[in-house]
Coordinates of C-alpha atoms and ligand atoms in Angstrom, one line a residue:
M48 CA 6.4 21.0 -17.7
R49 CA 5.4 19.3 -20.8
F50 CA 2.7 16.7 -20.8
H51 CA 2.1 15.1 -24.2
M52 CA -0.6 16.4 -25.6
D53 CA 0.6 19.6 -26.4
T54 CA -3.2 20.8 -26.0
A55 CA -3.4 20.4 -22.0
D56 CA -4.3 22.7 -20.3
F57 CA -3.5 24.9 -17.1
F58 CA -4.6 27.5 -15.6
V59 CA -3.3 28.7 -12.0
P60 CA -7.1 31.5 -10.6
D61 CA -4.7 33.6 -8.6
G62 CA -2.1 33.8 -10.9
L63 CA 0.7 32.0 -9.4
Q64 CA 4.0 30.7 -11.3
D65 CA 3.2 27.3 -13.0
E66 CA 5.5 25.1 -10.6
E67 CA 4.6 26.9 -7.3
A68 CA 1.4 26.6 -7.8
L69 CA 1.5 23.0 -7.8
K70 CA 3.9 22.4 -5.2
R71 CA 1.5 24.2 -2.6
T72 CA -0.8 21.1 -3.1
T73 CA -2.2 18.7 -0.7
H74 CA -5.3 17.4 -2.4
L75 CA -5.5 16.2 -5.8
A76 CA -8.5 15.3 -7.7
I77 CA -7.9 13.4 -11.4
S78 CA -10.5 13.0 -12.9
A79 CA -12.4 11.9 -16.4
H80 CA -14.9 15.0 -17.4
Q81 CA -14.4 18.5 -17.2
D82 CA -17.7 18.5 -13.8
D83 CA -16.7 15.1 -12.4
I84 CA -14.4 17.1 -9.7
E85 CA -16.6 19.0 -8.4
I86 CA -19.9 15.9 -8.6
M87 CA -16.8 14.0 -6.4
A88 CA -14.7 15.6 -5.0
A89 CA -16.6 18.3 -2.8
G90 CA -15.4 17.2 0.2
P91 CA -12.2 18.0 -0.4
I92 CA -12.5 21.3 -2.0
I93 CA -14.6 22.8 0.7
E94 CA -11.7 21.5 3.3
C95 CA -8.8 23.9 1.1
F96 CA -11.0 26.6 0.3
Q97 CA -9.8 30.4 1.7
Q98 CA -6.8 28.2 3.8
P99 CA -3.8 29.5 3.8
D100 CA -2.4 25.7 4.3
K101 CA -4.2 23.5 2.0
W102 CA -4.3 23.5 -1.8
F103 CA -6.2 21.8 -3.6
T104 CA -5.6 20.8 -7.4
G105 CA -7.3 19.1 -10.1
V106 CA -7.5 17.4 -13.1
V107 CA -9.4 16.4 -15.9
V108 CA -8.0 14.1 -18.4
T109 CA -10.0 14.4 -21.1
D110 CA -10.7 16.6 -23.4
G111 CA -15.1 17.0 -23.9
R112 CA -15.2 16.1 -27.3
G113 CA -18.0 13.6 -26.5
S114 CA -20.8 15.5 -24.4
V115 CA -23.7 15.1 -25.2
R116 CA -25.3 18.3 -25.9
D117 CA -28.4 20.0 -26.1
G118 CA -30.4 23.4 -25.8
M119 CA -28.9 26.8 -27.0
Y120 CA -25.6 24.1 -27.7
K121 CA -27.1 22.2 -29.3
D122 CA -25.5 23.2 -32.8
F123 CA -22.2 23.5 -30.8
D124 CA -19.0 20.9 -33.0
D125 CA -17.0 18.7 -31.2
E126 CA -13.8 21.5 -31.3
E127 CA -17.0 24.6 -29.9
M128 CA -17.9 22.2 -26.9
R129 CA -14.5 21.0 -26.4
R130 CA -13.5 24.5 -25.5
L131 CA -16.5 25.5 -23.7
R132 CA -15.7 22.5 -21.1
F133 CA -12.4 23.7 -20.6
K134 CA -14.1 27.4 -19.8
E135 CA -16.1 26.1 -17.6
Q136 CA -13.7 24.0 -15.9
R137 CA -11.4 27.0 -15.3
K138 CA -14.6 28.6 -13.6
A139 CA -14.7 26.2 -11.0
A140 CA -10.7 26.5 -10.6
Y141 CA -12.0 29.7 -9.4
V142 CA -14.8 29.9 -7.7
G143 CA -13.7 26.9 -5.7
D144 CA -9.9 28.9 -5.1
Y145 CA -8.0 25.5 -6.7
A146 CA -4.7 25.7 -6.9
A147 CA -4.4 24.7 -9.8
Q148 CA -6.4 22.9 -12.8
V149 CA -5.4 21.0 -15.5
I150 CA -6.6 19.4 -18.4
L151 CA -4.5 16.6 -20.3
D152 CA -6.7 16.8 -23.2
Y153 CA -6.9 12.2 -24.0
P154 CA -9.7 11.5 -26.8
S155 CA -12.0 8.9 -24.2
R156 CA -10.7 5.9 -26.4
V157 CA -7.5 6.5 -24.7
V158 CA -8.0 6.9 -21.6
K159 CA -10.0 3.3 -21.8
D160 CA -7.4 1.5 -24.0
A161 CA -5.6 -0.5 -21.0
A162 CA -2.3 -0.5 -23.1
S163 CA -2.2 3.8 -23.3
R164 CA 0.8 4.8 -21.0
Q165 CA 0.6 8.4 -21.8
P166 CA -2.0 9.3 -19.2
V167 CA 0.2 7.4 -16.8
E168 CA 2.8 9.2 -17.5
D169 CA 1.7 12.8 -17.2
L170 CA -0.4 11.8 -14.6
G171 CA 3.0 10.9 -13.0
M172 CA 4.9 14.0 -13.8
L173 CA 1.7 16.0 -11.9
L174 CA 1.8 13.8 -8.9
R175 CA 6.5 14.4 -9.2
L176 CA 5.3 18.0 -8.9
T177 CA 2.1 18.3 -6.7
R178 CA 3.1 16.2 -3.9
P179 CA -0.3 15.8 -2.5
Q180 CA -1.0 14.0 1.0
F181 CA -4.8 12.9 -0.4
V182 CA -5.4 11.6 -4.1
Y183 CA -9.5 11.6 -5.2
T184 CA -10.7 9.2 -8.4
H185 CA -13.6 7.3 -9.2
N186 CA -14.7 4.7 -7.9
L187 CA -13.9 1.2 -9.5
A188 CA -16.8 -0.3 -9.2
D189 CA -18.7 3.1 -11.1
K190 CA -20.8 2.4 -14.5
H191 CA -18.9 5.1 -16.9
D192 CA -16.1 2.7 -18.6
T193 CA -13.9 6.6 -19.1
H194 CA -14.6 6.8 -14.9
V195 CA -13.0 3.8 -14.7
G196 CA -10.6 3.9 -17.0
A197 CA -9.1 6.7 -16.0
A198 CA -9.1 5.7 -12.4
L199 CA -6.7 3.1 -13.2
K200 CA -4.6 5.0 -14.5
A201 CA -4.5 7.5 -11.6
I202 CA -3.3 4.4 -9.7
A203 CA -0.8 3.1 -12.4
A204 CA 0.9 6.8 -11.8
I205 CA 0.6 6.6 -8.4
R206 CA 2.5 2.7 -8.8
S207 CA 5.1 4.1 -10.4
L208 CA 6.2 6.6 -8.1
P209 CA 8.4 5.5 -5.6
A210 CA 6.6 4.7 -2.0
E211 CA 8.0 7.4 0.0
Q212 CA 6.4 9.7 -2.6
R213 CA 3.2 8.1 -3.0
P214 CA 0.0 9.7 -1.2
Q215 CA -1.1 8.7 2.2
K216 CA -4.7 8.2 0.4
L217 CA -6.7 7.3 -2.2
Y218 CA -10.2 7.5 -2.3
G219 CA -12.7 6.2 -5.0
C220 CA -15.4 8.9 -5.0
E221 CA -19.0 8.5 -6.8
V222 CA -20.2 10.2 -9.4
W223 CA -22.0 6.9 -12.0
R224 CA -22.8 4.6 -9.3
D225 CA -23.0 6.2 -5.2
L226 CA -22.1 3.8 -3.4
D227 CA -24.5 3.8 -0.5
W228 CA -24.5 0.0 -1.5
M229 CA -21.1 -0.5 0.2
V230 CA -21.0 -1.8 4.1
D231 CA -20.3 0.7 6.4
D232 CA -17.1 -0.6 7.5
D233 CA -15.8 0.1 4.0
K234 CA -17.5 3.4 3.4
M235 CA -14.9 6.5 3.9
T236 CA -17.3 10.0 4.5
F237 CA -17.2 13.3 3.8
D238 CA -19.0 16.0 5.5
L239 CA -20.5 18.6 3.3
T240 CA -22.6 20.2 5.8
A241 CA -20.6 23.5 5.1
H242 CA -20.8 25.7 1.9
E243 CA -23.6 24.6 0.9
A244 CA -24.2 27.4 -1.5
L245 CA -20.3 27.2 -3.1
Q246 CA -20.9 23.4 -3.4
A247 CA -24.0 24.6 -5.5
A248 CA -21.9 27.4 -7.3
L249 CA -19.3 25.3 -8.4
L250 CA -21.8 22.5 -10.2
G251 CA -24.0 25.3 -11.3
V252 CA -20.7 26.9 -13.2
F253 CA -21.7 23.6 -16.1
D254 CA -23.6 24.8 -18.0
S255 CA -23.3 23.3 -20.9
Q256 CA -23.8 19.7 -19.3
I257 CA -26.9 21.4 -16.6
A258 CA -28.8 23.3 -19.5
G259 CA -27.4 20.7 -22.1
G260 CA -30.5 18.2 -20.8
K261 CA -28.6 16.6 -17.4
R262 CA -29.7 18.1 -14.1
Y263 CA -26.4 17.4 -12.1
D264 CA -26.7 20.3 -10.2
L265 CA -29.9 19.2 -8.0
A266 CA -28.9 15.7 -8.1
S267 CA -25.1 16.0 -6.6
M268 CA -26.8 18.1 -4.1
G269 CA -29.6 15.6 -3.5
R270 CA -27.4 12.6 -3.1
R271 CA -26.0 14.5 -0.5
R272 CA -28.5 15.5 1.7
A273 CA -30.1 11.2 0.7
N274 CA -26.8 9.9 1.7
A275 CA -26.4 12.6 4.9
T276 CA -30.2 11.1 5.7
Y277 CA -29.8 7.5 4.8
F278 CA -26.6 7.0 6.8
A279 CA -27.5 5.8 10.2
P280 CA -31.1 4.2 10.6
L281 CA -30.9 5.2 14.0
G282 CA -30.1 8.6 15.8
V283 CA -30.9 12.2 14.2
D284 CA -29.0 13.3 11.0
S285 CA -25.2 14.9 11.9
T286 CA -24.7 16.3 9.0
T287 CA -26.4 17.9 6.3
G288 CA -24.9 16.3 3.3
M289 CA -22.7 14.1 3.0
S290 CA -20.4 12.0 -0.3
Y291 CA -18.6 8.1 0.4
A292 CA -15.7 6.9 -0.4
M293 CA -14.1 3.6 -1.1
D294 CA -10.7 3.5 0.1
L295 CA -8.1 2.2 -2.2
T296 CA -5.6 3.1 -0.5
P297 CA -4.2 -0.7 -0.4
L298 CA -3.9 -0.7 -3.9
I299 CA -1.0 1.9 -3.6
L300 CA 0.3 0.4 -0.6
D301 CA 0.7 -2.8 -1.8
P302 CA 1.0 -2.4 -5.8
T303 CA 1.1 -5.8 -7.1
R304 CA -2.3 -6.2 -5.3
D305 CA -5.0 -7.5 -7.7
I306 CA -7.2 -4.8 -8.9
L307 CA -10.1 -6.3 -9.6
G308 CA -9.9 -9.1 -7.3
Y309 CA -10.2 -6.0 -4.4
V310 CA -13.5 -4.5 -6.3
Q311 CA -14.6 -7.6 -6.0
E312 CA -14.4 -8.1 -2.5
H313 CA -16.0 -5.1 -1.6
I314 CA -19.2 -6.4 -3.3
R315 CA -18.6 -9.3 -1.6
R316 CA -18.9 -7.8 2.4
F317 CA -22.0 -6.4 0.0
A318 CA -23.6 -9.2 -0.4
E319 CA -22.8 -10.9 2.5
D320 CA -25.0 -8.2 4.8
V321 CA -27.6 -8.6 2.2
T322 CA -27.9 -12.6 3.1
A323 CA -26.7 -11.9 7.3
R324 CA -29.7 -9.9 7.5
F325 CA -32.2 -12.3 5.6
K326 CA -31.2 -15.1 7.8
R327 CA -31.5 -13.2 11.4
V328 CA -34.9 -11.8 10.4
G329 CA -36.0 -14.1 7.4
Ligands
ZN67 ZN1 -17.7 12.3 -16.4

């Protein structure tokens, strides 16, 4: 197994041989940055936690060099920051019992460059080695360029596979912009009632980001709670935590389908929902 970047990081928490570790994967997440996976993919992480027949693998595409830093980390240079973020991502993989954790180590600019094929090729190799049933990445209405770039690389990598090797489902998850705005029929939901303390622990290992000035831990747990309560205006809460995803599966079932047009259909349905309510009561 060779990645384009010699410095890519590969970690198997339980020490199984690399390709064996990957082969057991059933749920695969592909994110832009260290900590995005734990923010957006808590659903599959807890679904696989301690299950003999379900395994979660995380893939982070970028190198973490551009991370915001403050407090005890404020004097870290880019390379020190990169090493720290790799260490934190390994900690999360250990806490969450992941099958494996990969960091492809690309600068953000490569991920945002539509012409760069190397991340697509690395992801394609990992998809062939893992053959996951379910894949999770950023949603396509996210407001961080690198997140949308990473999602587009993930879609391109899946589309490069023969149809019978593609995953059954592709989910676009919440980080920089939640998906509460989507009409309910478009929402894929993950029940995050279970393992609340584990979810908090997975977010808490990223101390460089949290102590560095952003309370992603509180914000992410708060978003899950808010989603659970605000999901249905009528009826009592059926969960204490929930996250949403955009169903990106149609984009991998039909590799020729226009990606921007697909996102815009979601925005159009939101606009129509607001308009229809006004027409009823306005
Ligand atoms: Zn991110």
